[in-house]
PDB file of C-alpha atoms in Angstrom:
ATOM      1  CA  UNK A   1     172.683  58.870 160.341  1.00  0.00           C
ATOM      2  CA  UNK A   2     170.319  61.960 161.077  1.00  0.00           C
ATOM      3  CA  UNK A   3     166.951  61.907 159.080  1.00  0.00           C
ATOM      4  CA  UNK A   4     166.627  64.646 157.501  1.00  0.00           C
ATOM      5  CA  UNK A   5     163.310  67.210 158.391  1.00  0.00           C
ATOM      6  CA  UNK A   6     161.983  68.847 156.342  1.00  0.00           C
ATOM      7  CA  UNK A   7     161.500  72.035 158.130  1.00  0.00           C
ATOM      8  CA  UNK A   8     159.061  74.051 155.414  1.00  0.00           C
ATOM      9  CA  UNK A   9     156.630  71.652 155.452  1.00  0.00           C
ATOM     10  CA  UNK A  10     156.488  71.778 159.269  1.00  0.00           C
ATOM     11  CA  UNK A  11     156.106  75.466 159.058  1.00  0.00           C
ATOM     12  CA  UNK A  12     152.766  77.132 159.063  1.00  0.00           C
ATOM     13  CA  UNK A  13     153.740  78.822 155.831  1.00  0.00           C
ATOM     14  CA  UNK A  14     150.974  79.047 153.597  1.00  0.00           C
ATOM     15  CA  UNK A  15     151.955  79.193 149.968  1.00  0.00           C
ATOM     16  CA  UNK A  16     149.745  81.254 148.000  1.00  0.00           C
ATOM     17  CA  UNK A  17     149.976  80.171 143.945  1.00  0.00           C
ATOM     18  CA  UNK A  18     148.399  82.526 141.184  1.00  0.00           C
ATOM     19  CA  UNK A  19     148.667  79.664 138.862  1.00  0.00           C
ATOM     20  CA  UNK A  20     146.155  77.865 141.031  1.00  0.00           C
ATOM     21  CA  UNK A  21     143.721  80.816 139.887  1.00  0.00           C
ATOM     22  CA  UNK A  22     143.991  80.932 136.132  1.00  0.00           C
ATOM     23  CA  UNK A  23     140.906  81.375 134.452  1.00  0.00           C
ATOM     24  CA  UNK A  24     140.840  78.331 132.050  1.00  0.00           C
ATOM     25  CA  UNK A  25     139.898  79.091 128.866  1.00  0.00           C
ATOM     26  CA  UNK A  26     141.538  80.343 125.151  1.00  0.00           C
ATOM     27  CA  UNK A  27     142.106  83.760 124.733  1.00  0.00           C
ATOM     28  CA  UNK A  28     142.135  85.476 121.367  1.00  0.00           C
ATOM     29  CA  UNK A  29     143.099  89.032 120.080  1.00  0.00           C
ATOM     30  CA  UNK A  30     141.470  90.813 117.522  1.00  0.00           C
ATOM     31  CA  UNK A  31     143.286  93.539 115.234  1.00  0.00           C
ATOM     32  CA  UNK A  32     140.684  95.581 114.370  1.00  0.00           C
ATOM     33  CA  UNK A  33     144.119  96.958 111.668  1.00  0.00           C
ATOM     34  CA  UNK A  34     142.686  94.519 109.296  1.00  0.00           C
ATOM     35  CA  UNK A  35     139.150  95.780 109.400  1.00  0.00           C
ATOM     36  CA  UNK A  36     140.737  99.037 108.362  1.00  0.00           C
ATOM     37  CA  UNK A  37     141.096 100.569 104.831  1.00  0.00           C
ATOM     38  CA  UNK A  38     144.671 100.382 104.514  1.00  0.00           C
ATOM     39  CA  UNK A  39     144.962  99.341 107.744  1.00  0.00           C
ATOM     40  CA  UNK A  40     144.694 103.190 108.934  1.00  0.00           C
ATOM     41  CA  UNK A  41     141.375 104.824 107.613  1.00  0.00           C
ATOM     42  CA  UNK A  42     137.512 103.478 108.903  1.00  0.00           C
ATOM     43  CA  UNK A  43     134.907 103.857 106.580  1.00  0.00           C
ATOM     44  CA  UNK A  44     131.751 103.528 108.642  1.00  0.00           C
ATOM     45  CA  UNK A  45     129.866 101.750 105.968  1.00  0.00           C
ATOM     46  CA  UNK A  46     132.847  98.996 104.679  1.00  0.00           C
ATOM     47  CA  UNK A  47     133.874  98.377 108.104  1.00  0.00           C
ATOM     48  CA  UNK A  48     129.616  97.648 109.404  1.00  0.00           C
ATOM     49  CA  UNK A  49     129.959  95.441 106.379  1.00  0.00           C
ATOM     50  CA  UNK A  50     132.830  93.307 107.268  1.00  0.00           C
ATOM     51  CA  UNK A  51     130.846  92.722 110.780  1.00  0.00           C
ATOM     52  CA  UNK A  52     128.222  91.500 109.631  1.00  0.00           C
ATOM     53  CA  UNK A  53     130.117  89.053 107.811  1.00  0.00           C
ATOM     54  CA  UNK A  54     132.854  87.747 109.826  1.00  0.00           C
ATOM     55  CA  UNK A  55     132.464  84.524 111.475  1.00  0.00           C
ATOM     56  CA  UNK A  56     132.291  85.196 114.784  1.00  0.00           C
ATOM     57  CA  UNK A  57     131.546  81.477 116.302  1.00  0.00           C
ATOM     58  CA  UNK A  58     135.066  81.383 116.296  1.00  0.00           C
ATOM     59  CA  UNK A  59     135.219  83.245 119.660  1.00  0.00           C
ATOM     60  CA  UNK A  60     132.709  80.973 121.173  1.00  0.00           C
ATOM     61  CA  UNK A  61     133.913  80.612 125.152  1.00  0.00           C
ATOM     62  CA  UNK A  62     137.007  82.732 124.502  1.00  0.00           C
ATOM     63  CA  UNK A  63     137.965  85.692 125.897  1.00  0.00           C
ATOM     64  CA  UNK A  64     138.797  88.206 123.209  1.00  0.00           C
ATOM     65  CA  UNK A  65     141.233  91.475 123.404  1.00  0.00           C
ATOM     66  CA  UNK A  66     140.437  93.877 120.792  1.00  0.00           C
ATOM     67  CA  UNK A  67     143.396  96.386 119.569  1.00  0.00           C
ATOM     68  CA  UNK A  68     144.344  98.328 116.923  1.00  0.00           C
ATOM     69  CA  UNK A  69     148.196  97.600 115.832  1.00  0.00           C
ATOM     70  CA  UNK A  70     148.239 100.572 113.438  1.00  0.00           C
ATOM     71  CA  UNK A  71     148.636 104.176 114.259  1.00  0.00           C
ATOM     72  CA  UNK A  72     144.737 104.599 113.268  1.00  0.00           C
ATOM     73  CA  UNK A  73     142.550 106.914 114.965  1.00  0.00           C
ATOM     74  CA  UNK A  74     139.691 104.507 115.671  1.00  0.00           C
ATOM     75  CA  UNK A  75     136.705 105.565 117.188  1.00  0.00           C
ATOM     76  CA  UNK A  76     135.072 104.529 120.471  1.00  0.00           C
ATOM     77  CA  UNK A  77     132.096 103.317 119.118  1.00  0.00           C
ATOM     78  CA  UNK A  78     133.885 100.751 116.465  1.00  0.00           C
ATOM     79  CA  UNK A  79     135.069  98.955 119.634  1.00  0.00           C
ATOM     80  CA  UNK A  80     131.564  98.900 121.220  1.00  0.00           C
ATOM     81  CA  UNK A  81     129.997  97.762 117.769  1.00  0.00           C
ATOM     82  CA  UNK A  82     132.674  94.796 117.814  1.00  0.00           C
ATOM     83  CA  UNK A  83     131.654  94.064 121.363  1.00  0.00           C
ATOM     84  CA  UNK A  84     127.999  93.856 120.719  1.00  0.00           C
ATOM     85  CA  UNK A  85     129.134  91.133 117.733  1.00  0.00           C
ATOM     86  CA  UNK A  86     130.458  88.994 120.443  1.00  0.00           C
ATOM     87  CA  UNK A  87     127.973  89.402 123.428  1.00  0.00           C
ATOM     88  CA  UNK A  88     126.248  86.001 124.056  1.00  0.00           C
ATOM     89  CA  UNK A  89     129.342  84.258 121.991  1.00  0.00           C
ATOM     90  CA  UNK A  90     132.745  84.894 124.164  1.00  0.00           C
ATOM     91  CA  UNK A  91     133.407  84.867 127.914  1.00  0.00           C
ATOM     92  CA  UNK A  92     134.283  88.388 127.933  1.00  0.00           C
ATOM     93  CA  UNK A  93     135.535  91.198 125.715  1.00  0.00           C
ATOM     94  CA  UNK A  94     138.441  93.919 127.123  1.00  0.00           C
ATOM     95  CA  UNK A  95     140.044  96.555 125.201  1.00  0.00           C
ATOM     96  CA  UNK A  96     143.751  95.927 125.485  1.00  0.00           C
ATOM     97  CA  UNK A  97     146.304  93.055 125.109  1.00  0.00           C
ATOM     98  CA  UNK A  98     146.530  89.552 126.583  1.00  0.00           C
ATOM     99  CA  UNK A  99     148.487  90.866 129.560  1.00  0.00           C
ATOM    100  CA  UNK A 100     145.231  93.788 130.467  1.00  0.00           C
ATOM    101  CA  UNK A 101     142.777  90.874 129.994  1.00  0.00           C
ATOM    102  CA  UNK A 102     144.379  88.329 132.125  1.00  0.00           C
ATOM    103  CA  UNK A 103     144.860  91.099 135.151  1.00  0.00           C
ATOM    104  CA  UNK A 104     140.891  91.849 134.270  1.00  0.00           C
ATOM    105  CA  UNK A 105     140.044  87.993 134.862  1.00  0.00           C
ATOM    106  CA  UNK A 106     142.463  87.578 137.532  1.00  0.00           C
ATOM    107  CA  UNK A 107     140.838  90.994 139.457  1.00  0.00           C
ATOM    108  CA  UNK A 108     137.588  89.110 138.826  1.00  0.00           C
ATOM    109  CA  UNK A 109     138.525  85.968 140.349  1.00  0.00           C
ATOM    110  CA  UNK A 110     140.654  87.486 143.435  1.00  0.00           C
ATOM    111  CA  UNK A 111     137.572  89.840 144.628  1.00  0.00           C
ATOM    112  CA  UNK A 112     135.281  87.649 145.617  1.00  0.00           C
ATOM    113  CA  UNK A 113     138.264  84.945 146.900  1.00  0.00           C
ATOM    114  CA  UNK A 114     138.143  84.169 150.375  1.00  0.00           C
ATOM    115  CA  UNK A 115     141.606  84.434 152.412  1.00  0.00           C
ATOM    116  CA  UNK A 116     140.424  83.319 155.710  1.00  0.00           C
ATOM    117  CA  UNK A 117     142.967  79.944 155.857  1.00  0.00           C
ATOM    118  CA  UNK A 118     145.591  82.497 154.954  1.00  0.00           C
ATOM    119  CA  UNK A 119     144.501  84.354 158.643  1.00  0.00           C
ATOM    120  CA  UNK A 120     147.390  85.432 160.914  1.00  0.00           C
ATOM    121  CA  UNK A 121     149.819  83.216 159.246  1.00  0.00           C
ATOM    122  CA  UNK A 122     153.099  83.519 157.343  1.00  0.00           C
ATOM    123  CA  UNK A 123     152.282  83.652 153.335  1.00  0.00           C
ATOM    124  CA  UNK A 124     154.458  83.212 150.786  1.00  0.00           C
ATOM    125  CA  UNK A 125     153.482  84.054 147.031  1.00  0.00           C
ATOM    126  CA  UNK A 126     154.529  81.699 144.700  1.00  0.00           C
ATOM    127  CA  UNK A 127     157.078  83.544 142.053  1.00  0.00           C
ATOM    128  CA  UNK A 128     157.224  81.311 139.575  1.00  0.00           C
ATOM    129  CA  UNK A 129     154.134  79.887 137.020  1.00  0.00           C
ATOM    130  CA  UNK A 130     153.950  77.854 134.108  1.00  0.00           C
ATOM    131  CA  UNK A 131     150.839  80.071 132.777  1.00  0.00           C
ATOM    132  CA  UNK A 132     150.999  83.906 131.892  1.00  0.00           C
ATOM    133  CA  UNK A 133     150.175  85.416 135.465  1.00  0.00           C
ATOM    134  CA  UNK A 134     150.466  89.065 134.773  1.00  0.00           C
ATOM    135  CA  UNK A 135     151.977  91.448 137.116  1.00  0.00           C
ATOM    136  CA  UNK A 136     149.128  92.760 138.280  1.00  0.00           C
ATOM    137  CA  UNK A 137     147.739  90.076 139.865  1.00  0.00           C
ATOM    138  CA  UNK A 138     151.094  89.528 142.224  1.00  0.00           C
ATOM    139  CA  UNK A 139     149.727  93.462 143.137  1.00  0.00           C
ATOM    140  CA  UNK A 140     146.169  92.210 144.029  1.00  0.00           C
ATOM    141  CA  UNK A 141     147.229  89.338 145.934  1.00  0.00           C
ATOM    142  CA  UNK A 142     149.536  91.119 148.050  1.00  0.00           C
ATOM    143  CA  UNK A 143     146.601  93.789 148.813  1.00  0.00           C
ATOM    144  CA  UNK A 144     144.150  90.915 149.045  1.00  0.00           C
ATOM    145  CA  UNK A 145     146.083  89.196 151.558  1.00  0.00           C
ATOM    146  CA  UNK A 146     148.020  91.452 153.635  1.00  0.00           C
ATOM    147  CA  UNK A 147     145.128  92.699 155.837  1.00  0.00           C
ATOM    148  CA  UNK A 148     144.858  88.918 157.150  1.00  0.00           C
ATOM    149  CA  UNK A 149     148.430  87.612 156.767  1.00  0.00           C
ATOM    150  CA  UNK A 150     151.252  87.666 159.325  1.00  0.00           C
ATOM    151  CA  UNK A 151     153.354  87.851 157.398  1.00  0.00           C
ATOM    152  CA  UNK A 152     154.116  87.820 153.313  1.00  0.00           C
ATOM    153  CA  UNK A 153     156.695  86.669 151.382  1.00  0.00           C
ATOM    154  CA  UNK A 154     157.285  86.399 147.772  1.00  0.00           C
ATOM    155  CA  UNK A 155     159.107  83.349 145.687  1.00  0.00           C
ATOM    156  CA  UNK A 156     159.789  80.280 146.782  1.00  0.00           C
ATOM    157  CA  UNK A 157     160.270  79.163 150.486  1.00  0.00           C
ATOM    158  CA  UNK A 158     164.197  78.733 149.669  1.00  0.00           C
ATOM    159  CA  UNK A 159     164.770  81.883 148.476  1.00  0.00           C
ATOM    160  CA  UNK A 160     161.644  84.259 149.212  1.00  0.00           C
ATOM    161  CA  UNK A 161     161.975  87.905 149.405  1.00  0.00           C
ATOM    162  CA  UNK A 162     159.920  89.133 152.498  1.00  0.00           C
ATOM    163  CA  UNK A 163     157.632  91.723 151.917  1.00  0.00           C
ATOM    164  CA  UNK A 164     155.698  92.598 154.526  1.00  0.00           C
ATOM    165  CA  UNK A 165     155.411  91.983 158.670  1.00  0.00           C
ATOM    166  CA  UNK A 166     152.355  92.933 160.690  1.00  0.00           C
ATOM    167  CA  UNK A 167     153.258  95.263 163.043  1.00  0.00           C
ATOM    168  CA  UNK A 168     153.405  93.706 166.803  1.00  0.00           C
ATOM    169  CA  UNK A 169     150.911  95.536 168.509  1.00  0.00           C
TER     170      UNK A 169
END
């Protein structure tokens, strides 16, 4: 009987897994709706007040999203006072939902990566995560790797979609 090779892992594919990048850590939102009279109108004064009492060591080493779930008009500033609250306590602070601050952290981490084992080689980007990789950062990997891949590839080695093929010069 043949043996059977396994012919991927002979390959000079390099698989390239977001999940592998995830900023550890808990994320929390704040709904600023609640800090809101009637959950639409901010009074300057009530809203200061409910700052300065909140306990914020509960966003100790978290990054936070703030949002507003209501149809408020909230102004810039109430999102900057909320910010200054946490400064020193969480990790970081975006305006948005979990998906804008997880592309924020995952832009953070992918800049500075360095894709030199990934040079002139066939890539493949893992498709599938157990973890909330956001679209976005399939985007940044593709533009963070294609100026030193081969070739890329998206999914899994099985079944990948190719993407992209450096011209033969």
């Amino acid at each position: 009987m043949a043996e059977i090779v396994n012919k991927v892992a002979q390959s000079s594919l390099k698989t390239f897994n977001l999940e592998e990048y995830y900023p550890d850590g808990n994320r929390q939102m704040i709904d600023i709706k609640d800090w809101l009279f009637e959950g639409i109108i901010l009074k300057e004064k009530d809203f200061r007040e409910t700052l300065k009492h909140h306990d914020w060591s509960q966003y100790k080493d978290t990054y936070v999203a703030l949002h507003c779930s209501s149809e408020a008009i909230v102004p810039g500033w109430a999102y900057l006072l909320i910010t200054s609250y946490l400064q020193g306590i969480s990790r970081k602070v975006v305006y948005g939902d979990y998906e804008l601050l997880n592309s924020i952290l995952f832009e953070e981490v992918l800049s500075d990566l360095d894709v030199s084992e990934y040079q002139d080689k066939p890539v493949i980007i893992k498709g599938c995560s157990h973890k909330p990789v956001p679209e976005n950062a399939y985007l940044m990997a593709l533009q963070k790797l294609q100026p030193v891949a081969k070739s890329i590839m998206y999914g899994e080695a099985c079944s990948a979609v190719p993407l992209y093929k450096r011209p033969k010069k």
